[in-house]
Amino acid sequence: MKKITQFLSVVMVMLFTTVAIAQSEVKGVVIDGDLNAPLPGANVLEKGTTNGTTTDFDGNFTLRTQASSGEIVISYVGYGSVTIAFNGDQDLGNITLNPDNTLDEIVIIGSGVIDLAEDRQTPVAVSTIKRSEIQARGVGNVEVGEIIKFTPSVFVSPGGGGFGDSALFVRGFDDTNTAVLLNGQPINSQEDGRIFWSNWQGVADIANAVQVQRGLGSSKLAISSVGGTVNIVMKAADKNRGGSVRFLAGNDSYFKTTAEYNTGVNDKGWAFSFLLDHWQAHRSWARGTFGQGQNYFFSVGYKPNERHNFNFLITGAPQFHGQRWSQSEETIARDPKFNQHWGYTNDGIDSERRNFYHKPVMNLNWDWTINERSNLSSVLYASWGRGGGTGPRGNRIRTDDGQLDFAAIEASNAAIGVGGFDSDETGYIRRASMNNHSWYGLVSNFNHNFNENLTFNVGTDIRIYRGDHFRQVADFHGLTGWAEDGVTVTASYEADPWKALFDFADESERIDYDYSETINYQGVFSQLEYSNDKISVFFQGAVSNQSFQREGRHISYSGDDLGKSEKLNKVGYNLKGGASYTIDENNKVFFNAGYYSRQPYLDNVFSNIRRSNDLVNPEVDNEDITGFEAGYEFKICENFTGIFNFYHTKWENRVQAAGGGVNDNGTPNDPSDDFNSTTFQRGVNQTHVGAEFDFIYRPTNWLRVNGFISAGSWKFNGESSFDEFDDDTGELVNSATGINREGISVPGIAQSTMGLSARANIVKSLSIDGNVKYYGNNYRHDGGALQTMNVGKVDAFTLADFGLTYDFELGENTISLRGNVFNAFNEITISNSDRFGFFNTDGRTYNVSLRYSF
């Protein structure tokens, strides 16, 4: 018994000694290598465990390790991670993290389907904006475009100035020809390729990064990336516990409040993240551009083991806002805030042009590490868009200054009773053009590393889409009913994004038009890449089948039920390849080439999408895009890096559809001609050639400077033809060939831009930043349905933005104060044009925010 007692005593002493030895206390201070300042919130993790901590406001950390020796990994979003060995209790002193271009810490889930430039060794022309900069620049009364506008060959049009109405152009191509991906999920409209940024007002709050890939990009999907690809990397369930509350105010009564919380990962591998916010303003800058909206985000992550990682999220940004179209040059000169679509009602300011939409998005990501060499990444997604835009139907009454006189309209309508196109006295209503859709999809990618040099990818892209389009009455403005085509409707539906989810007109209550379309898409893609220390070579291909079918219901012009159209199938494909050569650690050259055979959009398939089941005859062919680009990356010293890019993109056999007629010679009809038609231009060819240079310079440890220069020559070439269809009957009424556009410059976009930005750490916790961008060589639109001549240029202009950030402690937590001034020098000028008129820059705007992080 005595021996047993002695043995147990020895065992107990050994166990306690082991425990004592197994734990160590490791300390250090994490420094931002960019600004030589403490880096609060950096992650410190004992390698191979879930044991970790974060740095405090002064960059300090203390970690009680589980082992007596080992390694700790220190990381921060947007910075290169550092791994440091420890042995016993140790003070590691200052540990510097330097900014880098990798997004390893940003992509928590879905790394296999989120096509970022870092995932391929062969470079592309790319600019990445990370969460810290997004939060500083894009969280208030500015739009998503403001986040990425300071990028070579990127032009962001104000689009009238309403909240979310901006338009994005990359290398001269609009957003219908620039692919936008949300966590690997394509979000360009299936019908016409457009991006409605108002549907994504919440992106600035939930994005970990936005990456703009100019030109061919790194995406493996068979998508419409003629100009480039915008990858929005949305946050998943956060790995770290904490949250924040933010209050923001801006010009014209703008107010926004946001709250978020992350539970962190628990012992069973679960993590939850939440975000809610609300914003409102009585206008953006121009009159009648009021707005209000919310943003919600919920995400749950689950990591049962090291091989599987799941994340489910749902997000949406319901909103409504008043809109404003392009104006005449004379109107802008007289009053740049003028907007002809608004007026006063008993409830205050209202507009006949109101956009309202709610688009919940849901997706489920699964990352599966099959073995050391293979992994599979998939995202299953769904979205349900509900809402549309309002506009006039009937006769307007205006005040002497050109605004809508709603009081006079209601008095006139009250005397009429029932108005409509079936009545001699039509009256006035506000109709809503509804664009409801349901969209389901799957993107999946299998990756296999044959060895350390050779990588193979293969995947699939499947989409199922149905869109319903009709008009309903939003406001009778004193009428008791509205009569069209022998049917009188008496029900109205509020233009509200929350109500639009479930409350919209039945078929018997719809006016003007009512139709649906079904678009099914099946694609496969693959990539093979070889790389070593000196060279990298890749080849990529994708093929897809897309089917279109239209179902027409009530049409006020005929009263007929058109039924279902013939189903049209189109096959498209793309091929891309490239190579890079590393001359030495400071110099690299690369070359990429690609060819796309792209299916036409649904809106270009039917002779009149609203009123006809007839396919355009002869059938619309695929569009052909050929691209070449070359680049040279170099580093002069540790403080200066730069990159040159050259691109040549040829777009052939393009189809363009536009409202408004043309004469036999291809020139526009007289504006007084009251004839509604749709014009299809065929065989439009464009060639976009340009060069870009951008750089990063860190002359001191407290100052960083970025800059770029981009210059393009974007022209039409060759001849094209057109067919014109009567909107009322769908009949072909006009056609012509041999429309000569050789040498005509593409209008409406600045073809030359230059920019310079700087960020400086003035004192501890205080930094200032600013950027200046020049826009030039912008050709005016000739005002016709066809661009057949150049009629001069928009005057060059320069815009400047400035910001300030101050962080201070509150106990163990932090408070951040941020202020922004946009268009600081109040440069109000014409920015660009479309065929209907001109857009002007918004004048000076501002916001200030206070964020409490815990």
mmCIF file of C-alpha atoms in Angstrom, residues 228-402:
data_model
loop_
_atom_site.group_PDB
_atom_site.id
_atom_site.type_symbol
_atom_site.label_atom_id
_atom_site.label_comp_id
_atom_site.label_asym_id
_atom_site.label_seq_id
_atom_site.Cartn_x
_atom_site.Cartn_y
_atom_site.Cartn_z
ATOM 1 C CA GLY A 228 -13.960 43.665 -66.339
ATOM 2 C CA THR A 229 -15.191 41.900 -63.227
ATOM 3 C CA VAL A 230 -16.193 43.369 -59.868
ATOM 4 C CA ASN A 231 -15.901 40.854 -57.037
ATOM 5 C CA ILE A 232 -17.745 41.803 -53.850
ATOM 6 C CA VAL A 233 -16.549 39.639 -50.977
ATOM 7 C CA MET A 234 -19.301 39.668 -48.383
ATOM 8 C CA LYS A 235 -18.569 38.875 -44.750
ATOM 9 C CA ALA A 236 -19.529 35.491 -43.362
ATOM 10 C CA ALA A 237 -20.093 34.525 -39.745
ATOM 11 C CA ASP A 238 -17.127 36.213 -38.080
ATOM 12 C CA LYS A 239 -14.531 34.109 -36.284
ATOM 13 C CA ASN A 240 -13.997 36.695 -33.541
ATOM 14 C CA ARG A 241 -16.410 37.839 -30.865
ATOM 15 C CA GLY A 242 -17.418 41.497 -30.745
ATOM 16 C CA GLY A 243 -19.630 44.127 -32.242
ATOM 17 C CA SER A 244 -20.152 47.805 -32.910
ATOM 18 C CA VAL A 245 -22.737 50.572 -33.006
ATOM 19 C CA ARG A 246 -22.421 53.463 -35.447
ATOM 20 C CA PHE A 247 -24.279 56.748 -35.925
ATOM 21 C CA LEU A 248 -23.799 58.767 -39.107
ATOM 22 C CA ALA A 249 -25.196 62.101 -40.257
ATOM 23 C CA GLY A 250 -24.738 63.966 -43.527
ATOM 24 C CA ASN A 251 -25.947 66.789 -45.713
ATOM 25 C CA ASP A 252 -29.643 67.284 -46.472
ATOM 26 C CA SER A 253 -30.869 65.586 -43.290
ATOM 27 C CA TYR A 254 -29.131 62.298 -44.011
ATOM 28 C CA PHE A 255 -29.089 59.985 -40.997
ATOM 29 C CA LYS A 256 -27.970 56.386 -40.606
ATOM 30 C CA THR A 257 -27.617 54.095 -37.614
ATOM 31 C CA THR A 258 -26.039 50.630 -37.660
ATOM 32 C CA ALA A 259 -25.635 47.867 -35.081
ATOM 33 C CA GLU A 260 -23.741 44.601 -35.525
ATOM 34 C CA TYR A 261 -22.649 41.733 -33.301
ATOM 35 C CA ASN A 262 -20.574 38.586 -33.788
ATOM 36 C CA THR A 263 -20.702 35.726 -31.285
ATOM 37 C CA GLY A 264 -17.371 34.284 -32.402
ATOM 38 C CA VAL A 265 -16.760 30.556 -32.787
ATOM 39 C CA ASN A 266 -17.855 28.427 -29.854
ATOM 40 C CA ASP A 267 -16.376 25.102 -28.738
ATOM 41 C CA LYS A 268 -18.653 23.167 -31.078
ATOM 42 C CA GLY A 269 -17.657 25.132 -34.173
ATOM 43 C CA TRP A 270 -20.716 27.417 -34.470
ATOM 44 C CA ALA A 271 -20.571 31.172 -35.094
ATOM 45 C CA PHE A 272 -23.328 33.769 -35.603
ATOM 46 C CA SER A 273 -23.216 37.306 -36.996
ATOM 47 C CA PHE A 274 -25.960 39.948 -37.161
ATOM 48 C CA LEU A 275 -26.263 43.438 -38.644
ATOM 49 C CA LEU A 276 -29.159 45.884 -38.858
ATOM 50 C CA ASP A 277 -29.278 49.473 -40.015
ATOM 51 C CA HIS A 278 -31.672 52.216 -41.079
ATOM 52 C CA TRP A 279 -31.045 55.324 -43.186
ATOM 53 C CA GLN A 280 -33.127 58.216 -44.489
ATOM 54 C CA ALA A 281 -32.708 61.630 -46.094
ATOM 55 C CA HIS A 282 -34.966 64.272 -47.598
ATOM 56 C CA ARG A 283 -32.677 64.363 -50.652
ATOM 57 C CA SER A 284 -29.339 63.193 -51.966
ATOM 58 C CA TRP A 285 -28.282 66.544 -53.443
ATOM 59 C CA ALA A 286 -30.637 67.379 -56.311
ATOM 60 C CA ARG A 287 -34.240 68.200 -55.469
ATOM 61 C CA GLY A 288 -36.783 65.410 -55.225
ATOM 62 C CA THR A 289 -34.155 62.714 -54.589
ATOM 63 C CA PHE A 290 -35.382 61.736 -51.117
ATOM 64 C CA GLY A 291 -34.679 58.237 -49.861
ATOM 65 C CA GLN A 292 -35.119 55.729 -47.071
ATOM 66 C CA GLY A 293 -33.974 52.184 -46.542
ATOM 67 C CA GLN A 294 -32.771 49.437 -44.269
ATOM 68 C CA ASN A 295 -30.139 46.731 -44.394
ATOM 69 C CA TYR A 296 -30.274 43.390 -42.631
ATOM 70 C CA PHE A 297 -27.688 40.628 -42.479
ATOM 71 C CA PHE A 298 -27.694 37.311 -40.655
ATOM 72 C CA SER A 299 -25.042 34.648 -41.017
ATOM 73 C CA VAL A 300 -24.382 31.359 -39.275
ATOM 74 C CA GLY A 301 -21.182 29.389 -39.713
ATOM 75 C CA TYR A 302 -20.446 25.820 -38.708
ATOM 76 C CA LYS A 303 -17.101 24.037 -38.820
ATOM 77 C CA PRO A 304 -17.598 20.483 -37.527
ATOM 78 C CA ASN A 305 -13.996 19.514 -38.265
ATOM 79 C CA GLU A 306 -10.957 20.568 -40.281
ATOM 80 C CA ARG A 307 -12.356 19.114 -43.529
ATOM 81 C CA HIS A 308 -15.754 20.807 -43.697
ATOM 82 C CA ASN A 309 -16.823 24.424 -43.352
ATOM 83 C CA PHE A 310 -20.407 25.663 -43.828
ATOM 84 C CA ASN A 311 -21.912 29.130 -43.878
ATOM 85 C CA PHE A 312 -25.520 30.208 -44.388
ATOM 86 C CA LEU A 313 -26.489 33.848 -44.800
ATOM 87 C CA ILE A 314 -29.453 35.988 -45.701
ATOM 88 C CA THR A 315 -29.255 39.687 -46.465
ATOM 89 C CA GLY A 316 -31.324 42.402 -48.053
ATOM 90 C CA ALA A 317 -31.469 46.163 -48.458
ATOM 91 C CA PRO A 318 -35.085 47.320 -49.012
ATOM 92 C CA GLN A 319 -35.209 50.961 -50.104
ATOM 93 C CA PHE A 320 -37.150 53.643 -51.931
ATOM 94 C CA HIS A 321 -35.852 56.876 -53.437
ATOM 95 C CA GLY A 322 -36.897 59.686 -55.734
ATOM 96 C CA GLN A 323 -35.245 59.688 -59.146
ATOM 97 C CA ARG A 324 -33.995 62.274 -61.606
ATOM 98 C CA TRP A 325 -33.094 61.790 -65.266
ATOM 99 C CA SER A 326 -30.565 63.574 -67.451
ATOM 100 C CA GLN A 327 -31.271 67.253 -68.108
ATOM 101 C CA SER A 328 -30.739 69.720 -70.922
ATOM 102 C CA GLU A 329 -27.530 71.717 -70.876
ATOM 103 C CA GLU A 330 -29.551 74.921 -70.449
ATOM 104 C CA THR A 331 -31.362 73.519 -67.396
ATOM 105 C CA ILE A 332 -28.115 72.496 -65.724
ATOM 106 C CA ALA A 333 -26.629 75.945 -66.329
ATOM 107 C CA ARG A 334 -29.728 77.598 -64.861
ATOM 108 C CA ASP A 335 -30.304 75.266 -61.895
ATOM 109 C CA PRO A 336 -28.144 72.123 -61.497
ATOM 110 C CA LYS A 337 -30.435 70.818 -58.734
ATOM 111 C CA PHE A 338 -33.553 71.015 -60.914
ATOM 112 C CA ASN A 339 -35.739 67.905 -61.110
ATOM 113 C CA GLN A 340 -39.033 68.005 -63.024
ATOM 114 C CA HIS A 341 -40.549 64.922 -61.366
ATOM 115 C CA TRP A 342 -41.383 66.054 -57.837
ATOM 116 C CA GLY A 343 -43.911 68.246 -56.102
ATOM 117 C CA TYR A 344 -45.660 68.894 -52.779
ATOM 118 C CA THR A 345 -48.495 66.746 -51.409
ATOM 119 C CA ASN A 346 -50.339 66.814 -48.093
ATOM 120 C CA ASP A 347 -47.665 64.438 -46.773
ATOM 121 C CA GLY A 348 -44.740 66.579 -47.936
ATOM 122 C CA ILE A 349 -42.401 66.055 -50.900
ATOM 123 C CA ASP A 350 -43.229 63.266 -53.339
ATOM 124 C CA SER A 351 -42.115 62.239 -56.810
ATOM 125 C CA GLU A 352 -43.825 60.605 -59.752
ATOM 126 C CA ARG A 353 -40.479 58.850 -60.341
ATOM 127 C CA ARG A 354 -39.893 56.647 -57.300
ATOM 128 C CA ASN A 355 -37.772 53.518 -57.335
ATOM 129 C CA PHE A 356 -38.699 50.956 -54.683
ATOM 130 C CA TYR A 357 -37.252 47.484 -54.365
ATOM 131 C CA HIS A 358 -36.611 44.644 -51.952
ATOM 132 C CA LYS A 359 -34.292 41.827 -52.990
ATOM 133 C CA PRO A 360 -33.596 39.285 -50.228
ATOM 134 C CA VAL A 361 -30.543 37.162 -51.063
ATOM 135 C CA MET A 362 -29.862 33.819 -49.434
ATOM 136 C CA ASN A 363 -26.933 31.493 -49.935
ATOM 137 C CA LEU A 364 -25.333 28.396 -48.472
ATOM 138 C CA ASN A 365 -21.583 27.885 -48.845
ATOM 139 C CA TRP A 366 -19.777 24.587 -48.331
ATOM 140 C CA ASP A 367 -16.002 24.198 -48.404
ATOM 141 C CA TRP A 368 -14.831 20.563 -48.351
ATOM 142 C CA THR A 369 -11.168 19.678 -48.009
ATOM 143 C CA ILE A 370 -11.225 16.233 -49.581
ATOM 144 C CA ASN A 371 -7.538 15.528 -48.979
ATOM 145 C CA GLU A 372 -4.213 17.351 -49.020
ATOM 146 C CA ARG A 373 -4.440 17.888 -52.777
ATOM 147 C CA SER A 374 -8.152 18.251 -53.514
ATOM 148 C CA ASN A 375 -10.994 20.447 -52.334
ATOM 149 C CA LEU A 376 -14.533 21.272 -53.415
ATOM 150 C CA SER A 377 -16.231 24.623 -52.881
ATOM 151 C CA SER A 378 -19.914 25.274 -53.636
ATOM 152 C CA VAL A 379 -22.495 27.992 -53.163
ATOM 153 C CA LEU A 380 -26.236 27.374 -53.502
ATOM 154 C CA TYR A 381 -28.118 30.669 -53.734
ATOM 155 C CA ALA A 382 -31.551 32.209 -54.214
ATOM 156 C CA SER A 383 -32.944 35.720 -54.524
ATOM 157 C CA TRP A 384 -36.447 37.097 -54.782
ATOM 158 C CA GLY A 385 -36.731 40.619 -56.166
ATOM 159 C CA ARG A 386 -39.961 42.559 -55.662
ATOM 160 C CA GLY A 387 -40.686 46.151 -56.644
ATOM 161 C CA GLY A 388 -40.110 48.504 -59.542
ATOM 162 C CA GLY A 389 -40.353 52.143 -60.515
ATOM 163 C CA THR A 390 -43.232 54.588 -60.701
ATOM 164 C CA GLY A 391 -44.043 57.028 -63.487
ATOM 165 C CA PRO A 392 -46.877 59.091 -64.976
ATOM 166 C CA ARG A 393 -49.841 57.854 -66.967
ATOM 167 C CA GLY A 394 -52.212 60.503 -68.266
ATOM 168 C CA ASN A 395 -51.919 64.298 -68.258
ATOM 169 C CA ARG A 396 -49.547 66.171 -65.947
ATOM 170 C CA ILE A 397 -50.260 69.599 -64.496
ATOM 171 C CA ARG A 398 -47.216 71.679 -63.580
ATOM 172 C CA THR A 399 -46.534 74.839 -61.627
ATOM 173 C CA ASP A 400 -45.007 77.890 -63.287
ATOM 174 C CA ASP A 401 -41.517 76.803 -62.188
ATOM 175 C CA GLY A 402 -41.890 73.410 -63.864
#
